[in-house]
Amino acid sequence: MSYTGWFVDQFGAGPGWFLANLTLILAIAFPVMVGVAVAVYADRKIWAAMQMRRGPNVVGPFGILQTFADAAKLFLKETIIPTGASTGVFLLAPMISFTLALVVWAVMPFDAGLVLADLNVGLLYIFAVSSMGVYGIIMSGWASNSKYAFLGGLRSAAQMVSYEVSMGFILVSVMMVAQSLNLSDIVMSQKGNVLGVLNGNIFNPLLFPMAIMFFITALAETNRPPFDLPEAEAELVAGYQVEYSSMSFALFFLGEYANILFMCALIPTLFLGGWLPPLDLPVLYLVPGFVWFLGKMALMFFIFAWVKATVPRYRYDQLMRLGWKVFLPLSLFWVVLVSGWLMFTGHFASLPA
Amino acid sequence: MAAFAFYLFAGLLLTSGLMVITAKNPVHSVLWLILAFFNAAGLFILLGAEFLAMLLVIVYVGAVAVLFLFVVMMLDIDFRALQRGALQNLPLGLAVSGVILAEVLLVASGWTAGQGVIVHEALAGPPPGMSNTQWIGSQLYTRYFFVFSMSGLILLAAMVGAIVLTHRRRVGIKKQSIAAQNARTPAATLGVGKAGLGQGVEL
């Protein structure tokens, strides 16, 4: 009997379905929050190691409780609302950021069949939710009634809209190869798709440049360095976060890292074969798919932290040039190239007309 | 359940639509408009048009409304003058909206689905073995290809027009050429010389 089926038997159709989904949502949201705490710690440790520092090492063994100490400090601080702020929008903005960062996990397949909502437009759902993420930032920037916050909000809006365009084209080429918008189908289409043994679109020479571009676009979408201009501390103090304190700041922070973790999960799903092992050998399937998935996520997170530690911040006009003049034409050309190749090789022949 | 969801989305849609035109602050108006888009997407999902719902959120909420917000936030509006203007134009506005309402009622009561509009096929839903998205694609790129590409061309013309109207060639500015920067070599830009005591170097 399925998990939802058991709840329906126990509590009746309506409440049972509700309870089953509620527990499943919590079963995703809590690990994501713990993952965020670990990710913040890992980020600081990796960053410190690359700069030959020690990083957090005081609170708990190896400083592993540092994030929890920081969170406790933020919980206990006073929430300050600026006098000139538009209070409703000011308080709504961090909630939107945080909620959208969690909601997007609903369609992520962690293993074969291990997904909360197996939507057949899963990829579009992710694109829609991530394109709404800009509202948390733009609303906070406007509602704070502060110059720095406003500039940060405007920068962020322009940046995220610019990079979404090329991100959309990259997703189009992936979904044409997979012939599906469902994330589980996209993962399964990568099983032995290159030379019969390699699992993953990234091994496909046609999609390899797309994978690299998607990684860079993901950095820009999550406002990670070298694209962290919305919160550039050197010129904007902290951009849109400047007027926030206490829990409202914590929500922004958690949402940002939850988004980063999601991108670290989405890149493996689209390009590295998701929960599949990298090679299509029977012995590798003895390791549970969930472990492969987490391993790939950790690898991607390490690369995110690596980039943050090594690459200097982009200048704003260079950021726009990269988005509009390099990535947009390149990804558009690649969509034509990929679709032409697929048409030429008869990839679409199986589709019902 | 579906009925509850419908009334929830429809009620929120109407409420936020009302708030768009009654909110005092234009930025709040745009935020209400975004909520209205969002609830319309919810109604699309209830109709089984999940692809359209996602497109509505991506295009309108994710891109168009961001640009709206961008522009509206930058505007410096004198609200008093705006309200005075609204009161002056109230009779004219009421007259125009009355005419439109009458037209809508006339059309809605007298209209029957008929010639020229292919309703029966569209209502049939996708053929078996095909998802909603594939079906829309296969119709759009075969049967409605001409209309589809014409609408694309119209959008292109609008885009070109907007760029032509706003583009200006500025003189006397320094522009960065990244290709030229990357093509620089030490041999072309760097010279190593020995400066004798009190003599300096020649550049």
Tab-separated table of C-alpha atoms in Angstrom, chain A residues 17 86 89 119-121 124-125 127-129 131-132 134-135 138-139 141-142 150 153-155 157-158 161 164 179 181 315 317-318 321 325 351-353, chain B residues 1 25 27-28 31 34 38 50-51 54-55 57-58 60-63 65-67 69-70 73-74 127-134 138 176 178-179 181:
chain	number	residue	atom	x	y	z
A	17	TRP	CA	-4.705	13.046	1.691
A	86	SER	CA	5.877	50.403	3.575
A	89	VAL	CA	5.418	44.954	1.734
A	119	LEU	CA	4.260	17.141	-12.480
A	120	ASN	CA	4.414	16.614	-16.227
A	121	VAL	CA	5.471	20.267	-16.568
A	124	LEU	CA	8.371	24.818	-16.343
A	125	TYR	CA	7.221	24.837	-12.725
A	127	PHE	CA	11.338	28.024	-14.155
A	128	ALA	CA	8.135	29.785	-13.061
A	129	VAL	CA	8.961	29.665	-9.357
A	131	SER	CA	11.414	33.635	-12.035
A	132	MET	CA	9.149	34.788	-9.197
A	134	VAL	CA	13.012	38.256	-7.924
A	135	TYR	CA	9.917	39.702	-6.216
A	138	ILE	CA	12.599	43.912	-5.580
A	139	MET	CA	9.831	44.344	-2.954
A	141	GLY	CA	14.380	47.035	-2.059
A	142	TRP	CA	11.412	49.307	-2.656
A	150	PHE	CA	16.561	50.381	-3.789
A	153	GLY	CA	16.666	45.745	-5.750
A	154	LEU	CA	16.870	47.348	-9.194
A	155	ARG	CA	20.177	45.687	-9.969
A	157	ALA	CA	15.650	42.710	-11.033
A	158	ALA	CA	17.627	43.579	-14.157
A	161	VAL	CA	15.429	38.955	-15.830
A	164	GLU	CA	16.397	34.003	-17.148
A	179	GLN	CA	11.432	14.897	-25.058
A	181	LEU	CA	9.220	18.348	-19.170
A	315	ARG	CA	31.391	44.976	-13.068
A	317	ASP	CA	28.067	46.574	-17.457
A	318	GLN	CA	30.162	43.455	-17.997
A	321	ARG	CA	27.130	42.258	-21.675
A	325	LYS	CA	25.480	39.770	-25.874
A	351	LEU	CA	6.401	11.349	-31.518
A	352	PRO	CA	2.700	11.067	-32.335
A	353	ALA	CA	1.891	13.517	-35.098
B	1	MET	CA	-12.287	20.230	-3.541
B	25	ASN	CA	0.071	53.584	-4.235
B	27	VAL	CA	3.509	50.055	-6.631
B	28	HIS	CA	0.873	48.370	-4.493
B	31	LEU	CA	1.733	43.964	-6.657
B	34	ILE	CA	0.784	40.171	-9.895
B	38	PHE	CA	-1.082	34.283	-10.210
B	50	GLU	CA	-1.069	23.302	-16.888
B	51	PHE	CA	1.227	24.394	-19.721
B	54	MET	CA	3.094	27.886	-16.223
B	55	LEU	CA	3.588	30.131	-19.256
B	57	VAL	CA	3.463	32.772	-14.549
B	58	ILE	CA	6.770	32.736	-16.441
B	60	TYR	CA	3.602	37.771	-17.114
B	61	VAL	CA	4.635	37.342	-13.483
B	62	GLY	CA	8.291	36.594	-14.140
B	63	ALA	CA	9.078	39.106	-16.857
B	65	ALA	CA	5.292	42.513	-14.272
B	66	VAL	CA	8.918	42.877	-13.170
B	67	LEU	CA	9.389	45.511	-15.859
B	69	LEU	CA	7.318	47.323	-11.272
B	70	PHE	CA	10.675	48.598	-12.461
B	73	MET	CA	8.944	52.349	-8.839
B	74	MET	CA	10.976	54.964	-10.687
B	127	PRO	CA	-5.369	12.678	-28.552
B	128	PRO	CA	-4.321	9.611	-26.516
B	129	GLY	CA	-0.610	9.167	-25.921
B	130	MET	CA	0.057	12.881	-26.128
B	131	SER	CA	0.537	15.380	-23.365
B	132	ASN	CA	-1.056	18.793	-23.314
B	133	THR	CA	2.239	20.474	-24.119
B	134	GLN	CA	3.019	18.244	-27.124
B	138	SER	CA	2.006	20.107	-32.783
B	176	GLN	CA	35.596	48.639	-23.520
B	178	ILE	CA	36.922	42.843	-24.390
B	179	ALA	CA	38.303	41.058	-27.460
B	181	GLN	CA	41.862	43.402	-24.144
